[in-house]
mmCIF file of the C-alpha atoms, coordinates in Angstrom:
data_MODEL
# 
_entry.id   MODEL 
# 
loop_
_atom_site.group_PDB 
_atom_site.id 
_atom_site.type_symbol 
_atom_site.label_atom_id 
_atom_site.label_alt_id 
_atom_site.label_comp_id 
_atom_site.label_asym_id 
_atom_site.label_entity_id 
_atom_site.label_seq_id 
_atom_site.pdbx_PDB_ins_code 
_atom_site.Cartn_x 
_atom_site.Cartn_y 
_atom_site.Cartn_z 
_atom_site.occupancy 
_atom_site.B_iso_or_equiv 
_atom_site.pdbx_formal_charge 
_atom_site.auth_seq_id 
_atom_site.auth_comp_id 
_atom_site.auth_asym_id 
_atom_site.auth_atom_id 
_atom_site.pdbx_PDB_model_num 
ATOM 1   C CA . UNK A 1 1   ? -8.260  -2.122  6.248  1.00 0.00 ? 1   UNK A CA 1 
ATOM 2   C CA . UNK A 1 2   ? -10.878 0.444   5.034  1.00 0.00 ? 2   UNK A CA 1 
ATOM 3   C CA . UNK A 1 3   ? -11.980 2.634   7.397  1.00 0.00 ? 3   UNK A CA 1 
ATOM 4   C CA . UNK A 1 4   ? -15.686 4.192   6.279  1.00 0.00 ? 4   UNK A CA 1 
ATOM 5   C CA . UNK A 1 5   ? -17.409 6.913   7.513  1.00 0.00 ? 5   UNK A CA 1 
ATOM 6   C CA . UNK A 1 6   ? -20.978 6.633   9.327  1.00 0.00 ? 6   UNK A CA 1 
ATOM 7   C CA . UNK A 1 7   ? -22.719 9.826   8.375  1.00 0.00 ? 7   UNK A CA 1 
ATOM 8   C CA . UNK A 1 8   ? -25.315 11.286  10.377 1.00 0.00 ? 8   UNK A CA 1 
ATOM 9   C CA . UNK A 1 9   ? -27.044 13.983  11.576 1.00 0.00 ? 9   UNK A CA 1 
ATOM 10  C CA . UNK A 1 10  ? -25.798 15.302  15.007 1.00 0.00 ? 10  UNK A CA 1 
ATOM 11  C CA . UNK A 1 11  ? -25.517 18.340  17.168 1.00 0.00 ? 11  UNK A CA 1 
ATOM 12  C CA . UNK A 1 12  ? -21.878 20.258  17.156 1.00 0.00 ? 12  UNK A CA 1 
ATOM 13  C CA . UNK A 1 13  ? -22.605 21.978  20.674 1.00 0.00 ? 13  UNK A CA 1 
ATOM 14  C CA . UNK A 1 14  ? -23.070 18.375  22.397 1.00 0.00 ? 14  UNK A CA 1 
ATOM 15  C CA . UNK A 1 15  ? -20.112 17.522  20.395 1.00 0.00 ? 15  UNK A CA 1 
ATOM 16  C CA . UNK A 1 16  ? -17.812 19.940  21.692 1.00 0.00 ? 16  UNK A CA 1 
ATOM 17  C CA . UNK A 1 17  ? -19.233 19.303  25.512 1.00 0.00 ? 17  UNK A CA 1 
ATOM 18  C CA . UNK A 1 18  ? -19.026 15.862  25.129 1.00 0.00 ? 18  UNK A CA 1 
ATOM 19  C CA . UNK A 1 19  ? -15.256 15.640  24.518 1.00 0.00 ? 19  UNK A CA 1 
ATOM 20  C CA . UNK A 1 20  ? -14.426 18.610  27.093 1.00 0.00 ? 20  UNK A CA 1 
ATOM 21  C CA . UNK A 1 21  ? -16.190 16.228  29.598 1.00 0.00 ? 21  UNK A CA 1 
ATOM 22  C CA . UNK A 1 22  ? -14.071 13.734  28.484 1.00 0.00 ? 22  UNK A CA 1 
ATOM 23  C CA . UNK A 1 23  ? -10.579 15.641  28.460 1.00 0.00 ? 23  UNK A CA 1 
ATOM 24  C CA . UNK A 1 24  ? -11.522 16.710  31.994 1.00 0.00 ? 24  UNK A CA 1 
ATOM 25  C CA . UNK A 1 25  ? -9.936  14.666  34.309 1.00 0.00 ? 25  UNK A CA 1 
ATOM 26  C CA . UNK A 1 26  ? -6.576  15.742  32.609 1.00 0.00 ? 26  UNK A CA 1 
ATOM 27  C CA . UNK A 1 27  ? -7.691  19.500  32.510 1.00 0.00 ? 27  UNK A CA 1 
ATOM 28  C CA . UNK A 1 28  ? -8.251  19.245  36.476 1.00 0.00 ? 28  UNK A CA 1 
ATOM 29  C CA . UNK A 1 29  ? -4.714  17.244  37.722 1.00 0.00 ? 29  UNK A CA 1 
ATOM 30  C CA . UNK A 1 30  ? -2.645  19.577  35.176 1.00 0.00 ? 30  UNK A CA 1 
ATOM 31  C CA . UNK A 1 31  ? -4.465  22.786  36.396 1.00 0.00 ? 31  UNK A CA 1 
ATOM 32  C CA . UNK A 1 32  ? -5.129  24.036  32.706 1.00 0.00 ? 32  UNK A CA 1 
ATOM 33  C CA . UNK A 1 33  ? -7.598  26.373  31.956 1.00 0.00 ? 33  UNK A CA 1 
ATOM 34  C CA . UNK A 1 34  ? -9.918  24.199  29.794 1.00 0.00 ? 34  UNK A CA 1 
ATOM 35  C CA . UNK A 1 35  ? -12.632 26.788  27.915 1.00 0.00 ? 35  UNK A CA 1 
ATOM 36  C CA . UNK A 1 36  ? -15.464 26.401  24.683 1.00 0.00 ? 36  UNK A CA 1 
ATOM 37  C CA . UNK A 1 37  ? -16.146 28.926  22.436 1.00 0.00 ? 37  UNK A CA 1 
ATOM 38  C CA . UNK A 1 38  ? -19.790 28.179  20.817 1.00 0.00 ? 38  UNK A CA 1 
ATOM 39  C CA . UNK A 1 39  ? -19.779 30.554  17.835 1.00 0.00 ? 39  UNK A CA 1 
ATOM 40  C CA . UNK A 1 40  ? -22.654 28.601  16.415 1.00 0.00 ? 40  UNK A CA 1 
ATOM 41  C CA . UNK A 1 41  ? -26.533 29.372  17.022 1.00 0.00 ? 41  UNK A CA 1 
ATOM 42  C CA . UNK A 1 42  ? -29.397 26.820  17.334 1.00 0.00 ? 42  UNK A CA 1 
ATOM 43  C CA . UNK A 1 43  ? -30.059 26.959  13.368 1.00 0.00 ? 43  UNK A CA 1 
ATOM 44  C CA . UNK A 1 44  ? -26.133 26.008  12.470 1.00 0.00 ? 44  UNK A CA 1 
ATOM 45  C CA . UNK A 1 45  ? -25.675 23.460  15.300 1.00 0.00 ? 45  UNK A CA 1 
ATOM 46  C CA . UNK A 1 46  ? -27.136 20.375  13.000 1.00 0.00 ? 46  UNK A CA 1 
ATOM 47  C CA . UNK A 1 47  ? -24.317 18.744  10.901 1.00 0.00 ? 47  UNK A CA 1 
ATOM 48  C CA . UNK A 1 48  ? -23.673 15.900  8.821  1.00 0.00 ? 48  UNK A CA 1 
ATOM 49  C CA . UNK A 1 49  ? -20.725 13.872  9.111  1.00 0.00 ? 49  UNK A CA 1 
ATOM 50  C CA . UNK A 1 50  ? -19.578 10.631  11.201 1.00 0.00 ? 50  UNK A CA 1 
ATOM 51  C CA . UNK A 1 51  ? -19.776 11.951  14.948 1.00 0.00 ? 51  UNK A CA 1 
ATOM 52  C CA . UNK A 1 52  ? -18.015 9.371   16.230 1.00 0.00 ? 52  UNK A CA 1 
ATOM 53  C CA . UNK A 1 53  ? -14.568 10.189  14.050 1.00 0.00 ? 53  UNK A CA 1 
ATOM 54  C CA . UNK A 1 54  ? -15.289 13.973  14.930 1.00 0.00 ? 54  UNK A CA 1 
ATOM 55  C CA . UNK A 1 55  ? -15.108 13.019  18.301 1.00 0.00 ? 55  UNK A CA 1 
ATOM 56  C CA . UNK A 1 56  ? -11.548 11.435  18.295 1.00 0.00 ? 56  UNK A CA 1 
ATOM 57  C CA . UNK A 1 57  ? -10.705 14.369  15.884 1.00 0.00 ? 57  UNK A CA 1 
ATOM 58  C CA . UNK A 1 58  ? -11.194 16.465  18.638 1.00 0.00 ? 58  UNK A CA 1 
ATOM 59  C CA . UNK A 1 59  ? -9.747  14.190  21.485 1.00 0.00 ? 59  UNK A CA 1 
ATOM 60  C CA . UNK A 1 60  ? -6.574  13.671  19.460 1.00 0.00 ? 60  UNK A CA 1 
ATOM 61  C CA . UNK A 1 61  ? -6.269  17.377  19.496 1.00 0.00 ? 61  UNK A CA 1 
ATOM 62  C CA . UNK A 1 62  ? -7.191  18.098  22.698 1.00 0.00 ? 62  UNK A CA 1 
ATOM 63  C CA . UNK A 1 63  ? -5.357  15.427  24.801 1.00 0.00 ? 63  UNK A CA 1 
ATOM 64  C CA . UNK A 1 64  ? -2.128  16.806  22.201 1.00 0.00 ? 64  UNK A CA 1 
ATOM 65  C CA . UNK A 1 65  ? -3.219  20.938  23.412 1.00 0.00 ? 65  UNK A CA 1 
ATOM 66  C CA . UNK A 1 66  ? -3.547  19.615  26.847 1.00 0.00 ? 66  UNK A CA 1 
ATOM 67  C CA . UNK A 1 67  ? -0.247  17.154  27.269 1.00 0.00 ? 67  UNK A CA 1 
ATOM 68  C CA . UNK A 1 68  ? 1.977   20.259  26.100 1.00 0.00 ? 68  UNK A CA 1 
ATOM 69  C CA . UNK A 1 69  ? 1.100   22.910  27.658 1.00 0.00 ? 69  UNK A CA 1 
ATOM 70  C CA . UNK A 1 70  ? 2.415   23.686  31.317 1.00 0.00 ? 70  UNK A CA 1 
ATOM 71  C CA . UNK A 1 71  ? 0.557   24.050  34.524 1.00 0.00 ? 71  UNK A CA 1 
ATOM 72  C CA . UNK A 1 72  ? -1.602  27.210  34.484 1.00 0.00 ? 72  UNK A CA 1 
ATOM 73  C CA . UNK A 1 73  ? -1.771  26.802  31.194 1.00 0.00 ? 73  UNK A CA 1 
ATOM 74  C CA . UNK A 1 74  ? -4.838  27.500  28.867 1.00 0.00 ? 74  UNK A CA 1 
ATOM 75  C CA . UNK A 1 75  ? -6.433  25.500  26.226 1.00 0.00 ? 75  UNK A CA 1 
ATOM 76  C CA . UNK A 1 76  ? -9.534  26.701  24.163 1.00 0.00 ? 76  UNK A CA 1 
ATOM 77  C CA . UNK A 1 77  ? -12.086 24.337  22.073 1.00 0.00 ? 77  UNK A CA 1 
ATOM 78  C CA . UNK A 1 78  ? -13.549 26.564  19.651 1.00 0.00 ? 78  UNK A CA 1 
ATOM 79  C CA . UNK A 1 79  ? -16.156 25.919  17.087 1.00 0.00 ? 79  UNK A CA 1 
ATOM 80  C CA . UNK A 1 80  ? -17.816 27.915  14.098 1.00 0.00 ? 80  UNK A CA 1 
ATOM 81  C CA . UNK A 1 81  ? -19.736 27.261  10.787 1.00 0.00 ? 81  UNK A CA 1 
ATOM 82  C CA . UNK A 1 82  ? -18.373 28.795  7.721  1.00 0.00 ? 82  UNK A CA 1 
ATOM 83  C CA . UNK A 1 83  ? -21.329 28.413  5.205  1.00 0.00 ? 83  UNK A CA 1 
ATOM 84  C CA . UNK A 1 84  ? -21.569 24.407  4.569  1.00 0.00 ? 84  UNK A CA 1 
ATOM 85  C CA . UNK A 1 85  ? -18.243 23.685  6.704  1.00 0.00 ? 85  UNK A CA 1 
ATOM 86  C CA . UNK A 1 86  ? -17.607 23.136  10.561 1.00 0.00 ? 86  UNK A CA 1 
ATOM 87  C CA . UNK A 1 87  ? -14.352 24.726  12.009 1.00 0.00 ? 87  UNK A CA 1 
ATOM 88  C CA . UNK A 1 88  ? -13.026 23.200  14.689 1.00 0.00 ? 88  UNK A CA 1 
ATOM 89  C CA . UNK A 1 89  ? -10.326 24.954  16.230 1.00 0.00 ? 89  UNK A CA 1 
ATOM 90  C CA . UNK A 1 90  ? -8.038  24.333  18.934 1.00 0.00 ? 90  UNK A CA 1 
ATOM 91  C CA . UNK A 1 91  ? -5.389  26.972  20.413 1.00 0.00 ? 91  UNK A CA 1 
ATOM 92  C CA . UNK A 1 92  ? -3.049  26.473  23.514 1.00 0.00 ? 92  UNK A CA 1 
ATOM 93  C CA . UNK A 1 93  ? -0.699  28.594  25.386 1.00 0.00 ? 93  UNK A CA 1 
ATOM 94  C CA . UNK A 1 94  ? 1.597   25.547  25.337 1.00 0.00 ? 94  UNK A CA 1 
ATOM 95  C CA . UNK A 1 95  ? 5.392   24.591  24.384 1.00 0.00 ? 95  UNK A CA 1 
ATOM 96  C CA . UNK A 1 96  ? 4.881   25.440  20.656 1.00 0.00 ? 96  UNK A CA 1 
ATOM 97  C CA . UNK A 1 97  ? 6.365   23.643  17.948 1.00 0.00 ? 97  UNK A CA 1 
ATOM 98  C CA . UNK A 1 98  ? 9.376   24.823  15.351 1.00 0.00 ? 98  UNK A CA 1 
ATOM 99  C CA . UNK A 1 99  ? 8.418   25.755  11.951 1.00 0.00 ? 99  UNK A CA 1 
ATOM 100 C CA . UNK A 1 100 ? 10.092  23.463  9.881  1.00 0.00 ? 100 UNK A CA 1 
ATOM 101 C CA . UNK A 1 101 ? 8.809   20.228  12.041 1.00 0.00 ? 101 UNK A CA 1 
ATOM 102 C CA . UNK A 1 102 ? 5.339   20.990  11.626 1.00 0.00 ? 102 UNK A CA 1 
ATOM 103 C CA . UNK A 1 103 ? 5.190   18.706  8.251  1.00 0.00 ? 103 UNK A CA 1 
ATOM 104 C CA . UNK A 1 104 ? 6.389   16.018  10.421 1.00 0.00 ? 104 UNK A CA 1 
ATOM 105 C CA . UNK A 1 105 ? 3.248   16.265  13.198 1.00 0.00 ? 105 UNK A CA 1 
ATOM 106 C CA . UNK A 1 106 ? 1.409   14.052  10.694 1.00 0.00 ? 106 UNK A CA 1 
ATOM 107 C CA . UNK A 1 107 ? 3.797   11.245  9.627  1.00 0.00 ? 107 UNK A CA 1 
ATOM 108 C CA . UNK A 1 108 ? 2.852   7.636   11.382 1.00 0.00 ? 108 UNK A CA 1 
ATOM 109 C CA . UNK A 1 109 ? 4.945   7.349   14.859 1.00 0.00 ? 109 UNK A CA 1 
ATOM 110 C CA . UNK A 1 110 ? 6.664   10.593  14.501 1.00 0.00 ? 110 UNK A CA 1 
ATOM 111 C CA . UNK A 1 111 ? 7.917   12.483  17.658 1.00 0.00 ? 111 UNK A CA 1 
ATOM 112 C CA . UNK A 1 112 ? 9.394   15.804  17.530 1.00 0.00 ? 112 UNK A CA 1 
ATOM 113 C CA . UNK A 1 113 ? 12.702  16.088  18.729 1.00 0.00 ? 113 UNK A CA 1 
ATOM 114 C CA . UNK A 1 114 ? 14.338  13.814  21.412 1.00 0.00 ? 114 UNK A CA 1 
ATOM 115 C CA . UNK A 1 115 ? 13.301  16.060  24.595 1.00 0.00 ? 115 UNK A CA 1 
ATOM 116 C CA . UNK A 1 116 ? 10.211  15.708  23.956 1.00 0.00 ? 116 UNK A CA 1 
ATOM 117 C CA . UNK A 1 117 ? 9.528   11.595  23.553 1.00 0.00 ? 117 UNK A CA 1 
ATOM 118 C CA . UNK A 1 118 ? 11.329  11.698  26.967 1.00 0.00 ? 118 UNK A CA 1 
ATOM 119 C CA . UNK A 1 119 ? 9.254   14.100  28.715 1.00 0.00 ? 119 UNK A CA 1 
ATOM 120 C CA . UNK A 1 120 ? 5.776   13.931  26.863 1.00 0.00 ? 120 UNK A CA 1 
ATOM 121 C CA . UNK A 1 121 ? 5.335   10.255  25.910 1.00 0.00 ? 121 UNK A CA 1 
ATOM 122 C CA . UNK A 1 122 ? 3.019   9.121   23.137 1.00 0.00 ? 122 UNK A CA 1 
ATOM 123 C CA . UNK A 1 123 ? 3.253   7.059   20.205 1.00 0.00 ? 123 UNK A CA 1 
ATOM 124 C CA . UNK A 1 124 ? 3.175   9.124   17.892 1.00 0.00 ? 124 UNK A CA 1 
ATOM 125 C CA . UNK A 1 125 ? 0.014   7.987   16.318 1.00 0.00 ? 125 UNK A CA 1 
ATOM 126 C CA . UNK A 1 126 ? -2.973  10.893  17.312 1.00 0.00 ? 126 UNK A CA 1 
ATOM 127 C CA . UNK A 1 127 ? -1.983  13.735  14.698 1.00 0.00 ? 127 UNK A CA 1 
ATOM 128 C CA . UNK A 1 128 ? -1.148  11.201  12.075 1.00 0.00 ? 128 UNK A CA 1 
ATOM 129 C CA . UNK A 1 129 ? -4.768  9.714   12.705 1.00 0.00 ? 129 UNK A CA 1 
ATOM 130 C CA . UNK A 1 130 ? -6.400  12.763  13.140 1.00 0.00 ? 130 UNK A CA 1 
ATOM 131 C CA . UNK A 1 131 ? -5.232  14.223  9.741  1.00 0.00 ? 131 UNK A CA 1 
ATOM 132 C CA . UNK A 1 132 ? -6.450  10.755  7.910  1.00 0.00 ? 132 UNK A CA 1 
ATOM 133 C CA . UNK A 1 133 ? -9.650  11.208  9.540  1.00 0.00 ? 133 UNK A CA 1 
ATOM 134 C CA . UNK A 1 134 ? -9.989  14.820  8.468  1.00 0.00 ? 134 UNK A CA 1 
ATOM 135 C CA . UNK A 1 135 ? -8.943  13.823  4.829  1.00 0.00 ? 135 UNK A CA 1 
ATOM 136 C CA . UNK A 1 136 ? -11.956 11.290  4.984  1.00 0.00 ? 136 UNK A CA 1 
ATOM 137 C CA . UNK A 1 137 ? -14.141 13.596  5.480  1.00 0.00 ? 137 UNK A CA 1 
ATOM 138 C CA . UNK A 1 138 ? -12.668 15.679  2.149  1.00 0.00 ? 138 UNK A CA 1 
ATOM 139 C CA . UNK A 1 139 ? -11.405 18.533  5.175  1.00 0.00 ? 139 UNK A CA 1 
ATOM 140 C CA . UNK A 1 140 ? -8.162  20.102  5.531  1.00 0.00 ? 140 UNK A CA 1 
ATOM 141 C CA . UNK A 1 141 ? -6.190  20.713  8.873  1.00 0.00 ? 141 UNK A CA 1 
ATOM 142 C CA . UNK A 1 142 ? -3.837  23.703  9.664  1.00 0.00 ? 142 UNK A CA 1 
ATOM 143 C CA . UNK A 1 143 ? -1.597  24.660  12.141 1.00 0.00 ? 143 UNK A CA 1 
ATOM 144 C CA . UNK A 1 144 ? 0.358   27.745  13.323 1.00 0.00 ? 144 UNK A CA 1 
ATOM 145 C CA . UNK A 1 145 ? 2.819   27.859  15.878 1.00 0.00 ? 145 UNK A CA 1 
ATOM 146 C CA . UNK A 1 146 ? 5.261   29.743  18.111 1.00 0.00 ? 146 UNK A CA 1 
ATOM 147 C CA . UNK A 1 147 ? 8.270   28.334  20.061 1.00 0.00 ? 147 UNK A CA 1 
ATOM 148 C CA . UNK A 1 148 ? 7.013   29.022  23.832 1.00 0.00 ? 148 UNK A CA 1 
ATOM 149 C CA . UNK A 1 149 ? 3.982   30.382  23.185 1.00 0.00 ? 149 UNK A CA 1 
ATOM 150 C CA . UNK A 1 150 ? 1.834   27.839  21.642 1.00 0.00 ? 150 UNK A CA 1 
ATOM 151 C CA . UNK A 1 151 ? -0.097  26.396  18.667 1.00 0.00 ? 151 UNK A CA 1 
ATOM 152 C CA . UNK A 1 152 ? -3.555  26.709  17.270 1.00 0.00 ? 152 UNK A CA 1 
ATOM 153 C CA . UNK A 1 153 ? -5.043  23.773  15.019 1.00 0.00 ? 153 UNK A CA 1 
ATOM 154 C CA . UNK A 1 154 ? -7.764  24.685  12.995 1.00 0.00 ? 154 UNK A CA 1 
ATOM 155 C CA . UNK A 1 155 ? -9.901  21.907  10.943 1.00 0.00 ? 155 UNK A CA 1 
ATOM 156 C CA . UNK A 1 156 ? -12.498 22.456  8.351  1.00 0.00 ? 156 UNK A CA 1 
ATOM 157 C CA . UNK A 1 157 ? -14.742 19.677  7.914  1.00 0.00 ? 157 UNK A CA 1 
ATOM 158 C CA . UNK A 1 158 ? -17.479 20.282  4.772  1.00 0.00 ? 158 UNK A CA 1 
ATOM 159 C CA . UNK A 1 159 ? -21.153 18.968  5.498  1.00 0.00 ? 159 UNK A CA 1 
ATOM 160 C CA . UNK A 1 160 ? -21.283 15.957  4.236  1.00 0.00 ? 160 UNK A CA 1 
ATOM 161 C CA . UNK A 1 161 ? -24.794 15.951  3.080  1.00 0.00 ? 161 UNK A CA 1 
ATOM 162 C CA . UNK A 1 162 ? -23.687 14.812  -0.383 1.00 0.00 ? 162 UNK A CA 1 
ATOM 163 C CA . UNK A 1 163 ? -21.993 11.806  1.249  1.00 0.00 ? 163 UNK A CA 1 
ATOM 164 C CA . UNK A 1 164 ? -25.244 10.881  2.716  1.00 0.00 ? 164 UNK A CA 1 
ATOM 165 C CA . UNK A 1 165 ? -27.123 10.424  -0.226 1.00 0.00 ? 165 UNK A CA 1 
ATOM 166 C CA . UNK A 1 166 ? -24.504 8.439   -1.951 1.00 0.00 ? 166 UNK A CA 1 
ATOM 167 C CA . UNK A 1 167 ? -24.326 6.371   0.935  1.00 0.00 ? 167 UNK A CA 1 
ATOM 168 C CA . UNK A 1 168 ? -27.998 5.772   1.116  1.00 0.00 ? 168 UNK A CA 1 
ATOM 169 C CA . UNK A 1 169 ? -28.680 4.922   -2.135 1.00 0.00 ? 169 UNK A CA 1 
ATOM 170 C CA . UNK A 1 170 ? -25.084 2.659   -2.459 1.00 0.00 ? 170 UNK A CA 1 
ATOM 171 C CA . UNK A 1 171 ? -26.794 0.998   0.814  1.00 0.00 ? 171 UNK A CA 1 
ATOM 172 C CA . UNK A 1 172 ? -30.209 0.679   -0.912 1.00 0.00 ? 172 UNK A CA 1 
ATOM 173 C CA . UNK A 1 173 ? -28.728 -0.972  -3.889 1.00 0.00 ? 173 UNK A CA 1 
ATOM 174 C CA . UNK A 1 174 ? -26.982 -3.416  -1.524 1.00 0.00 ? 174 UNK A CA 1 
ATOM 175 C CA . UNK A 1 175 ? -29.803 -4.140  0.129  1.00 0.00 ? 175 UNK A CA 1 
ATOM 176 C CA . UNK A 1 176 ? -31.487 -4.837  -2.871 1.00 0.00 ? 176 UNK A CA 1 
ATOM 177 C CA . UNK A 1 177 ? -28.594 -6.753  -4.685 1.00 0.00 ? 177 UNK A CA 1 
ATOM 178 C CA . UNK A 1 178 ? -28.494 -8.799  -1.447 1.00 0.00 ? 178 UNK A CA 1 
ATOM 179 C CA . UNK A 1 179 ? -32.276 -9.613  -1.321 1.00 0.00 ? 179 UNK A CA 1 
ATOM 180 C CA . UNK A 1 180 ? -31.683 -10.476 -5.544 1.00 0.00 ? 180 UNK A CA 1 
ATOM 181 C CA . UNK A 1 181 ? -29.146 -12.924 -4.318 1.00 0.00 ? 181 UNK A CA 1 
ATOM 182 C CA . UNK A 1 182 ? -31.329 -14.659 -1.918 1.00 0.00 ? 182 UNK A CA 1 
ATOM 183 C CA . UNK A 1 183 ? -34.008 -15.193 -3.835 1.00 0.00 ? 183 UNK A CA 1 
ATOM 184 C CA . UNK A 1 184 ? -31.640 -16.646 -6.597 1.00 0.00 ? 184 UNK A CA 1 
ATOM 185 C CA . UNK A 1 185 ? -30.092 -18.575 -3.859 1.00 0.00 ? 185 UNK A CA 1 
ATOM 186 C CA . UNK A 1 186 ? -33.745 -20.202 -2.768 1.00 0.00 ? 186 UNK A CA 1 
ATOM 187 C CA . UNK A 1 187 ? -34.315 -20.912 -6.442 1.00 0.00 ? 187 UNK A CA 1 
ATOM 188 C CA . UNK A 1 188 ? -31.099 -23.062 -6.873 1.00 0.00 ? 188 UNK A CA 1 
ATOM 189 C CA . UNK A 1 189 ? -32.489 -24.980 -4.019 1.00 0.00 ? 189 UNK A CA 1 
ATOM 190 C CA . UNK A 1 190 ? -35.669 -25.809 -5.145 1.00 0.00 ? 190 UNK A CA 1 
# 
């Protein structure tokens, strides 16, 4: 199926608390040093796009950041405006990954490496998912990484506020094609 976006107006900061508060609970029984980096001020804090796929954006990322890296550990949520985009950013001190399999964090229920489905779990699903719902959105997602020292995900999502528009006036001509096709409908039964 089609998967659409639901553009709207929300706040990044409550964003970006919102899924720490839901990451949490892992943050606490691993012992991982779970931090936000607001580098946003009140005026860029309002964004268009669909909140609700930024939010698993994020918790894909996060839950990933937080499953591989080790006790003590530290993962950092970090967010920033770059003219008419949101960066997200996410950097851990976990288990890294090897160069040539980062192409392969985004293919559909692709694991790296053996060791790893054995000890980490998953299906293989969140990155793949994530990176569709960045695409949606007309963003791009990058990642650099080092073998025991960790990884840092950075997403740029443009304001969609061209979206909107589209999307409003596609909706209004719906609306109005629909209420065409009632009244058309009534006539015929007349």
């Amino acid at each position: 199926g089609k998967c659409l976006l639901n553009i709207q107006e929300f706040s990044l900061s409550d964003i970006a608390k919102n899924i720490l508060q839901k990451v949490y609970k892992e943050e606490i029984h691993r012992h991982i040093n779970l931090k936000l980096d607001l580098k946003i001020n009140s005026i860029e804090d309002t964004f268009l796009a669909d909140p609700i796929r930024m939010k698993h954006i994020l918790y894909y990322l996060l839950n990933n950041a937080l499953k591989f890296t080790p006790e003590n550990g530290t993962v950092i949520l970090r967010v920033w405006r770059d003219r008419e985009e949101v960066v997200w950013q996410v950097e851990d001190t976990g288990i890294g990954i090897k160069t040539d399999q980062i192409p392969l964090l985004f293919k559909l229920f692709q694991k790296l490496e053996n060791h790893r489905k054995r000890v980490y779990g998953g299906t293989g699903l969140g990155l793949a998912l994530t990176k569709q719902l960045v695409e949606l959105h007309s963003g791009t997602i990058e990642v650099k990484s080092l073998v025991n020292k960790g990884s840092i995900f950075t997403i740029r999502i443009p304001n969609q506020s061209h979206l909107k528009d589209r999307l409003n006036s596609r909706l209004i001509n719906q609306r109005e094609s629909l209420f065409s096709t009632r009244i058309i409908l009534s006539l015929i039964h007349i």
